[in-house]
mmCIF file with all atom_site columns, C-alpha atoms in Angstrom:
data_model
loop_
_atom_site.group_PDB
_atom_site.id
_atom_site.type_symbol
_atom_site.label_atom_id
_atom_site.label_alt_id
_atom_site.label_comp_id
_atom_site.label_asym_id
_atom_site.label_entity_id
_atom_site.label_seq_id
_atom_site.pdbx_PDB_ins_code
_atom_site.Cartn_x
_atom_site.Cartn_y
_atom_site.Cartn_z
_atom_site.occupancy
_atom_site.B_iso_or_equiv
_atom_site.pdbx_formal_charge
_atom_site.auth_seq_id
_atom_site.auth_comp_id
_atom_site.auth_asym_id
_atom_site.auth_atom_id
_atom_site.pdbx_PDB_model_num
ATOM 1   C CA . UNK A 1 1   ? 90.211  234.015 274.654 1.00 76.00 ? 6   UNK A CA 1
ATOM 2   C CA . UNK A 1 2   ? 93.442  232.375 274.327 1.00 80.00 ? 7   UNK A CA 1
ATOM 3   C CA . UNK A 1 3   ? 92.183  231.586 270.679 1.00 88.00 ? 8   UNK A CA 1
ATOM 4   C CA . UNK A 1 4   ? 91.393  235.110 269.797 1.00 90.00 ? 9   UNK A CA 1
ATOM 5   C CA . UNK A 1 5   ? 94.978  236.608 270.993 1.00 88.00 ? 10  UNK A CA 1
ATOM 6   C CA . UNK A 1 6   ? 96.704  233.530 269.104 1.00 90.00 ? 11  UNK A CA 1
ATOM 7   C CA . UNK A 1 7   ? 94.460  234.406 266.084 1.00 92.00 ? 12  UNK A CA 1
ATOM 8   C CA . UNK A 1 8   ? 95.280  238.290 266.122 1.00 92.00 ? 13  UNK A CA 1
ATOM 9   C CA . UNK A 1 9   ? 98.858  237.901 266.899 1.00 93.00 ? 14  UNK A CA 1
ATOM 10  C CA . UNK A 1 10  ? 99.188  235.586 263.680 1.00 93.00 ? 15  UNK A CA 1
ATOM 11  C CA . UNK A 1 11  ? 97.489  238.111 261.732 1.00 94.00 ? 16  UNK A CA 1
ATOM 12  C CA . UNK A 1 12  ? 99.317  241.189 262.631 1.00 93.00 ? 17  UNK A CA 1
ATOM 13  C CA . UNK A 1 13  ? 102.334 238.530 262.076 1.00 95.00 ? 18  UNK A CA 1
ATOM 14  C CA . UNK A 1 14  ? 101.315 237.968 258.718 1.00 93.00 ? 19  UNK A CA 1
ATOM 15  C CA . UNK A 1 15  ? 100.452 240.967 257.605 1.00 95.00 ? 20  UNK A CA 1
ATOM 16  C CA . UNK A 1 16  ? 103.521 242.941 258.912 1.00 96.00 ? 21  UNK A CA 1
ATOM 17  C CA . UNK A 1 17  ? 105.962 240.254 257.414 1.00 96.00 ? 22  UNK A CA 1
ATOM 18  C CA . UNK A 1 18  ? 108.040 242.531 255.755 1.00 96.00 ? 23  UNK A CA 1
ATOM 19  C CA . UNK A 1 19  ? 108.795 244.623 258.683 1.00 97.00 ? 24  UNK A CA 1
ATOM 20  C CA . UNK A 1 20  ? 108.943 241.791 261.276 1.00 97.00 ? 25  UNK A CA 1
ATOM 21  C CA . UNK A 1 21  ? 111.461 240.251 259.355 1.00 97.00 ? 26  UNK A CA 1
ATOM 22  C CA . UNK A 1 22  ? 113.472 243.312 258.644 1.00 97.00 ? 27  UNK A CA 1
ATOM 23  C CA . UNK A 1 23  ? 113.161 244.091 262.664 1.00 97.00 ? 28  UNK A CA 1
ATOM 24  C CA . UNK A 1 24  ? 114.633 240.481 262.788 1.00 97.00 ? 29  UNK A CA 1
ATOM 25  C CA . UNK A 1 25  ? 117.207 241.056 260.263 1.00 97.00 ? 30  UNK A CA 1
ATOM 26  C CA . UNK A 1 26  ? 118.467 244.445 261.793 1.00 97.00 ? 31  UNK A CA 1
ATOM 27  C CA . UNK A 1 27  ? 118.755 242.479 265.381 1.00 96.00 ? 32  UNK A CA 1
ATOM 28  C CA . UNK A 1 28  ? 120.886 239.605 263.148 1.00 95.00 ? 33  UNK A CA 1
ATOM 29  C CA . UNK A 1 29  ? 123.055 242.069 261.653 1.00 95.00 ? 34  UNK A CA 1
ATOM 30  C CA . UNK A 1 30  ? 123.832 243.802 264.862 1.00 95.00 ? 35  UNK A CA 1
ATOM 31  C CA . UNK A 1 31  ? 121.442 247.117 264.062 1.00 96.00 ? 36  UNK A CA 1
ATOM 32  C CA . UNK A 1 32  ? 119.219 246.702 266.513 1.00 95.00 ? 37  UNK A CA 1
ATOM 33  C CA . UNK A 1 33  ? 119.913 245.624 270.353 1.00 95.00 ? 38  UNK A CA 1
ATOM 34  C CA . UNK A 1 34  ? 117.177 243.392 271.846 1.00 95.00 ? 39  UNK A CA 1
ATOM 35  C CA . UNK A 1 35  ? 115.241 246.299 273.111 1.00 96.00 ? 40  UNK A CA 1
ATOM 36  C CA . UNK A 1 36  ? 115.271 247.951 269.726 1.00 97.00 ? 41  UNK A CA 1
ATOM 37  C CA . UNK A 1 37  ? 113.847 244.835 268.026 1.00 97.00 ? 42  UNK A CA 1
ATOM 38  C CA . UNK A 1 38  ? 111.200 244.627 271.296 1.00 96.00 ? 43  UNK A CA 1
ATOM 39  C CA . UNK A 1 39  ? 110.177 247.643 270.838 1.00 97.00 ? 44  UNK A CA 1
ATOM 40  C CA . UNK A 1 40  ? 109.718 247.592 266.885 1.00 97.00 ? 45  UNK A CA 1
ATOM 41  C CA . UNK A 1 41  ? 107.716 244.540 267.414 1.00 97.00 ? 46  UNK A CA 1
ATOM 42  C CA . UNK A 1 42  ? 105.650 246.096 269.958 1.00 95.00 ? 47  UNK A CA 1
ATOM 43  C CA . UNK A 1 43  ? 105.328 249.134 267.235 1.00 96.00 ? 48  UNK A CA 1
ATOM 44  C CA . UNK A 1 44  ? 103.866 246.581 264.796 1.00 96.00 ? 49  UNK A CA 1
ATOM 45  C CA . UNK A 1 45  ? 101.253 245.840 267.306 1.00 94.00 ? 50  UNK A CA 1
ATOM 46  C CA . UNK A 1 46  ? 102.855 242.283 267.821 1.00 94.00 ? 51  UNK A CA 1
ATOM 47  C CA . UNK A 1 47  ? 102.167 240.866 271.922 1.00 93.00 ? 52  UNK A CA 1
ATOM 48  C CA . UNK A 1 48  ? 105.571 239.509 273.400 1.00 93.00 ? 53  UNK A CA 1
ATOM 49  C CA . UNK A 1 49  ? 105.771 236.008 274.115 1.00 94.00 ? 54  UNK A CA 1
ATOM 50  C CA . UNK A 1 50  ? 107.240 234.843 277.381 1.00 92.00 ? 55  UNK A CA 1
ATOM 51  C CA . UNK A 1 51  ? 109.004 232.188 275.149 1.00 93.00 ? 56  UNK A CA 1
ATOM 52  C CA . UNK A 1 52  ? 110.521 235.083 273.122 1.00 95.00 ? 57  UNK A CA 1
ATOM 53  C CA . UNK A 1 53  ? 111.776 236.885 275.713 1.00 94.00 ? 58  UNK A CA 1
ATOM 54  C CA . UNK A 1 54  ? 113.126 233.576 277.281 1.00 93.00 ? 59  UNK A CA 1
ATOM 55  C CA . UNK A 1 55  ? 114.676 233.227 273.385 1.00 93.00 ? 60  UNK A CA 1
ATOM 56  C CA . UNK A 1 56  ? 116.163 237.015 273.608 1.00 94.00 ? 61  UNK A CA 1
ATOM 57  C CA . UNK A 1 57  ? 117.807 236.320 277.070 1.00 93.00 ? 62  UNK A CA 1
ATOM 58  C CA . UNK A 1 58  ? 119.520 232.705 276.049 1.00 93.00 ? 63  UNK A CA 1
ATOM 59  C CA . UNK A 1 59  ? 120.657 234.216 272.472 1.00 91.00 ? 64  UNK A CA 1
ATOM 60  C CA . UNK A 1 60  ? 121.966 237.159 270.294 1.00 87.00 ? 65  UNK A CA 1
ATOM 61  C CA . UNK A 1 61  ? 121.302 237.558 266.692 1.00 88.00 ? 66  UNK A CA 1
ATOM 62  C CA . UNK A 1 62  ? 124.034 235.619 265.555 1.00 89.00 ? 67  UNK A CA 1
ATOM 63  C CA . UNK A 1 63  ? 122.267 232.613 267.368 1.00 92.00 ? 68  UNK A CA 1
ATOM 64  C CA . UNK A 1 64  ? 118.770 233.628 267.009 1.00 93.00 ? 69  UNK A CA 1
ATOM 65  C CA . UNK A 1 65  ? 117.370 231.221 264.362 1.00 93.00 ? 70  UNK A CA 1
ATOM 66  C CA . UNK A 1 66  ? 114.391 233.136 262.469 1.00 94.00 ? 71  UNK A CA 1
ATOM 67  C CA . UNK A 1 67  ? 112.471 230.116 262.583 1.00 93.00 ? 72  UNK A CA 1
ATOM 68  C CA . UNK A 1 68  ? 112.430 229.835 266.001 1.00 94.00 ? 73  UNK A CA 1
ATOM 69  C CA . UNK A 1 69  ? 111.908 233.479 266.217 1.00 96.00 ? 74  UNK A CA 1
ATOM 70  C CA . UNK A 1 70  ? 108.776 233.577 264.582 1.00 94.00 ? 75  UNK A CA 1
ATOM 71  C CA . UNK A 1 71  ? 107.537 230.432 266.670 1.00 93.00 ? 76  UNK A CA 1
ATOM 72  C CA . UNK A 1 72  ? 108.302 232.498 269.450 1.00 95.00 ? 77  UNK A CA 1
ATOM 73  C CA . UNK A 1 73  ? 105.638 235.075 268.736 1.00 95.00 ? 78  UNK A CA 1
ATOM 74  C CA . UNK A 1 74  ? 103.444 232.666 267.207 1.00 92.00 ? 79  UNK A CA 1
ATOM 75  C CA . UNK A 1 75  ? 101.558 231.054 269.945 1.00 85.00 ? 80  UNK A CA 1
ATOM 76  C CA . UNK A 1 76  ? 100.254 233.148 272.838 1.00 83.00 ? 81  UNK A CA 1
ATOM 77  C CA . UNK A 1 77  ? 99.765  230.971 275.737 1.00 79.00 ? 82  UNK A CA 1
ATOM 78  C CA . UNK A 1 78  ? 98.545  231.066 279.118 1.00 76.00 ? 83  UNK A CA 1
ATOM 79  C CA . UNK A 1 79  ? 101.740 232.841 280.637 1.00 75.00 ? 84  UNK A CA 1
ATOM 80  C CA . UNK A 1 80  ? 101.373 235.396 278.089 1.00 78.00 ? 85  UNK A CA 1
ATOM 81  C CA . UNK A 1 81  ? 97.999  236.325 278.964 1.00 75.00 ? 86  UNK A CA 1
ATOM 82  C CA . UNK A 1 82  ? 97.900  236.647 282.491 1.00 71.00 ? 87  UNK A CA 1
ATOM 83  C CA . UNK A 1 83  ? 98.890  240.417 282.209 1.00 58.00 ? 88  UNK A CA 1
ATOM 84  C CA . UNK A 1 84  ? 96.500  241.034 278.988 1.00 57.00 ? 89  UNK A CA 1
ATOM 85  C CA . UNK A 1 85  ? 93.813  239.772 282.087 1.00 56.00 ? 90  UNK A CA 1
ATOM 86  C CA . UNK A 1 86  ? 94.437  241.871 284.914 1.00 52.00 ? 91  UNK A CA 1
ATOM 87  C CA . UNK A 1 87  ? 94.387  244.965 282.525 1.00 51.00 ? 92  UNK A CA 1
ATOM 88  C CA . UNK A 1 88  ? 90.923  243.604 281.383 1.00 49.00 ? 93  UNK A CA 1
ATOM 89  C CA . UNK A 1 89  ? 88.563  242.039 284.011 1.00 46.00 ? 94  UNK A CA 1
ATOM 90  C CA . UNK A 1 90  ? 89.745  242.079 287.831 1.00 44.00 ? 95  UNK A CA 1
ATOM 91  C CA . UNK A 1 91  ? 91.457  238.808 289.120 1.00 43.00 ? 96  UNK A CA 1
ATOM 92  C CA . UNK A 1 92  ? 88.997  235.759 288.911 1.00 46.00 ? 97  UNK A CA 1
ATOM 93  C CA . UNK A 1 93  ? 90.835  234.157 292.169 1.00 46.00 ? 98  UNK A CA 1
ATOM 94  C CA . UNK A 1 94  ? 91.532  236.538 295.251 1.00 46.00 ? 99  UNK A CA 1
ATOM 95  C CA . UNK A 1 95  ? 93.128  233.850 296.819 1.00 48.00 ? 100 UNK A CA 1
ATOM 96  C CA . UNK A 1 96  ? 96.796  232.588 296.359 1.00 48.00 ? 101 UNK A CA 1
ATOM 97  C CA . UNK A 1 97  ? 97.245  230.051 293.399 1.00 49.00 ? 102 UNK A CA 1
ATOM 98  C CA . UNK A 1 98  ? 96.239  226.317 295.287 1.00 46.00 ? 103 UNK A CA 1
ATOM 99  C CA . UNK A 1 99  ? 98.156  223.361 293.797 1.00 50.00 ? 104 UNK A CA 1
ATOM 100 C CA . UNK A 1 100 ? 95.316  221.561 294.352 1.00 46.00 ? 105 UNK A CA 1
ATOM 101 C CA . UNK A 1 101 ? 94.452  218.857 291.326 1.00 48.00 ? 106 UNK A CA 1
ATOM 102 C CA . UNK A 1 102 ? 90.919  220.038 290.733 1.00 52.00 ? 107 UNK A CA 1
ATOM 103 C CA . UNK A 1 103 ? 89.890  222.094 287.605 1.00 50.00 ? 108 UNK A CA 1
ATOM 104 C CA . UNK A 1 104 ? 89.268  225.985 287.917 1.00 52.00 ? 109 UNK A CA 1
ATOM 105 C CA . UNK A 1 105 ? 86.652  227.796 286.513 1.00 52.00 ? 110 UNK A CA 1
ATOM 106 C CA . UNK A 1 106 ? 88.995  228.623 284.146 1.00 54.00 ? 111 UNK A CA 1
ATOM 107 C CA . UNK A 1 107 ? 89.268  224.405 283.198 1.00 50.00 ? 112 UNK A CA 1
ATOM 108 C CA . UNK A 1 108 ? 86.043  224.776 283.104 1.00 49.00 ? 113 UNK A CA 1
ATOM 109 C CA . UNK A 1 109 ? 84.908  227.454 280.435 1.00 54.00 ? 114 UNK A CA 1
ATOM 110 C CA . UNK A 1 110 ? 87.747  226.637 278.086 1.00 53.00 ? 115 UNK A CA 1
ATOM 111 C CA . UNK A 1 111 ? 88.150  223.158 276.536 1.00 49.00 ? 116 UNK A CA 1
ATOM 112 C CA . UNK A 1 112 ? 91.851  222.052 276.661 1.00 50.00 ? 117 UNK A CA 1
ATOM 113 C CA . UNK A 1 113 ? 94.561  222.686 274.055 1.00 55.00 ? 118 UNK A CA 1
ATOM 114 C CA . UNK A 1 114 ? 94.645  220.034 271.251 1.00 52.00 ? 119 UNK A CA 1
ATOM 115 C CA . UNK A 1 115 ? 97.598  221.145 269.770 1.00 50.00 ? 120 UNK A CA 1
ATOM 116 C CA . UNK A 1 116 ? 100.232 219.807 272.409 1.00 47.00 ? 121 UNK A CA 1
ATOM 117 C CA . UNK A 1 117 ? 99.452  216.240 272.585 1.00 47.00 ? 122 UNK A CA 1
ATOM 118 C CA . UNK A 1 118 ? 100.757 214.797 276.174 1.00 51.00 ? 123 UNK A CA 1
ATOM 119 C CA . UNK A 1 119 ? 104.924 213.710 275.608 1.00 52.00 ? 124 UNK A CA 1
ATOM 120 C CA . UNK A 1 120 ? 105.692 216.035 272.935 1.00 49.00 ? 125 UNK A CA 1
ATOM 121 C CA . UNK A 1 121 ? 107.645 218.765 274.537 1.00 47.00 ? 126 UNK A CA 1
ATOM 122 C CA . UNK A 1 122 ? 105.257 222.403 274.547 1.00 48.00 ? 127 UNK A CA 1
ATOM 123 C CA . UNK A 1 123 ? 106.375 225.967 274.331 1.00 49.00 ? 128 UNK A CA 1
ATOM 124 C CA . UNK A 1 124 ? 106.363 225.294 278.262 1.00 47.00 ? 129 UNK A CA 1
ATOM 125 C CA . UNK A 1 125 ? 109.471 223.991 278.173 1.00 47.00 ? 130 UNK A CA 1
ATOM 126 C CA . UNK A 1 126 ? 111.681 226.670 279.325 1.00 49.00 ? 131 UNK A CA 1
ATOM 127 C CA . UNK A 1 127 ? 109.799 228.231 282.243 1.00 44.00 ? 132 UNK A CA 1
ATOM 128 C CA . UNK A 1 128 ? 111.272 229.386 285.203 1.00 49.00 ? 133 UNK A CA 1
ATOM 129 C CA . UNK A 1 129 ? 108.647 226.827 287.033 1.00 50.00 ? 134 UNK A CA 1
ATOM 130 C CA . UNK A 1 130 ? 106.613 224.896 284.734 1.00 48.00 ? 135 UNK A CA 1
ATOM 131 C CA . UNK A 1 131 ? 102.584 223.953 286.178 1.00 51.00 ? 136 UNK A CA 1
ATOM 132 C CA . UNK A 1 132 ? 101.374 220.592 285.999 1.00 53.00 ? 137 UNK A CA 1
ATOM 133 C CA . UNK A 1 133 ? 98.823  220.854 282.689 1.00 54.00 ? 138 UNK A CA 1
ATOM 134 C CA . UNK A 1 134 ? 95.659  221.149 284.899 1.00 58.00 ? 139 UNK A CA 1
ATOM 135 C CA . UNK A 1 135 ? 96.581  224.095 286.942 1.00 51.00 ? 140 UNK A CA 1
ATOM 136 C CA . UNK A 1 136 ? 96.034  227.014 284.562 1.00 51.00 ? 141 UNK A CA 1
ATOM 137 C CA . UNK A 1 137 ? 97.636  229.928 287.157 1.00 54.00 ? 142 UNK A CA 1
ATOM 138 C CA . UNK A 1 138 ? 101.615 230.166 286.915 1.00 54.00 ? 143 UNK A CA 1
ATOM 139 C CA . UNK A 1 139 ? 102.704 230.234 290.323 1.00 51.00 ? 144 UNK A CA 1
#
């Protein structure tokens, strides 16, 4: 699942280039305030990104790398898809997030990440608290 919204995100990405850049560029330039360049994105059918939002919050456009902006919305990650999930399928846990060690069903039915390999630092950084990498349910 977490494939699939990476997968369509990069493709509306892609194919709205043009515009997601100019968005960008109007937000650099001082044309756009950070809700103007949310809400373009969000026009161009692009998800938000907890670590773009965390990006909009530490910088303005004069500090806003484009680079790192487009990383930003590149990778959808667990965070991000917690409130894709409730609109979709009721809550898989009624119970209040454990921090117990052992793998969820959620461990279960998807296969780890490859693409952070353990040491490297993740998107994850920057989160207000960040989960150890085997409990999948932000607290």
């Amino acid at each position: 699942f977490m494939k699939e919204a990476t997968a369509r995100q990069q493709e509306n990405l892609y194919s709205n280039g043009r515009a997601v850049r100019g968005a960008y560029l109007k937000f650099h330039c001082g044309e756009f305030t950070a809700n103007q360049l949310r809400e373009e994105l969000s026009n161009l059918g692009i998800q938000e990104t907890g670590t773009f939002l965390r990006l909009l919050r530490q910088n303005d456009g004069n500090t806003l790398p484009y680079s790192k902006f487009l990383m930003s919305l590149t990778h959808i990650d667990e965070e991000d898809l917690e409130h894709i999930r409730e609109e979709y399928r009721p809550p898989v846990k009624a119970t209040a997030p454990s921090a117990t060690p052992f793998a969820t069903m959620e461990d279960v039915i998807k296969p780890p990440e490859p693409s952070t390999p353990k040491g490297k630092p993740s998107g994850d950084v920057l989160t207000w608290s960040t989960p150890p990498p085997q409990d999948v349910t932000p607290s």
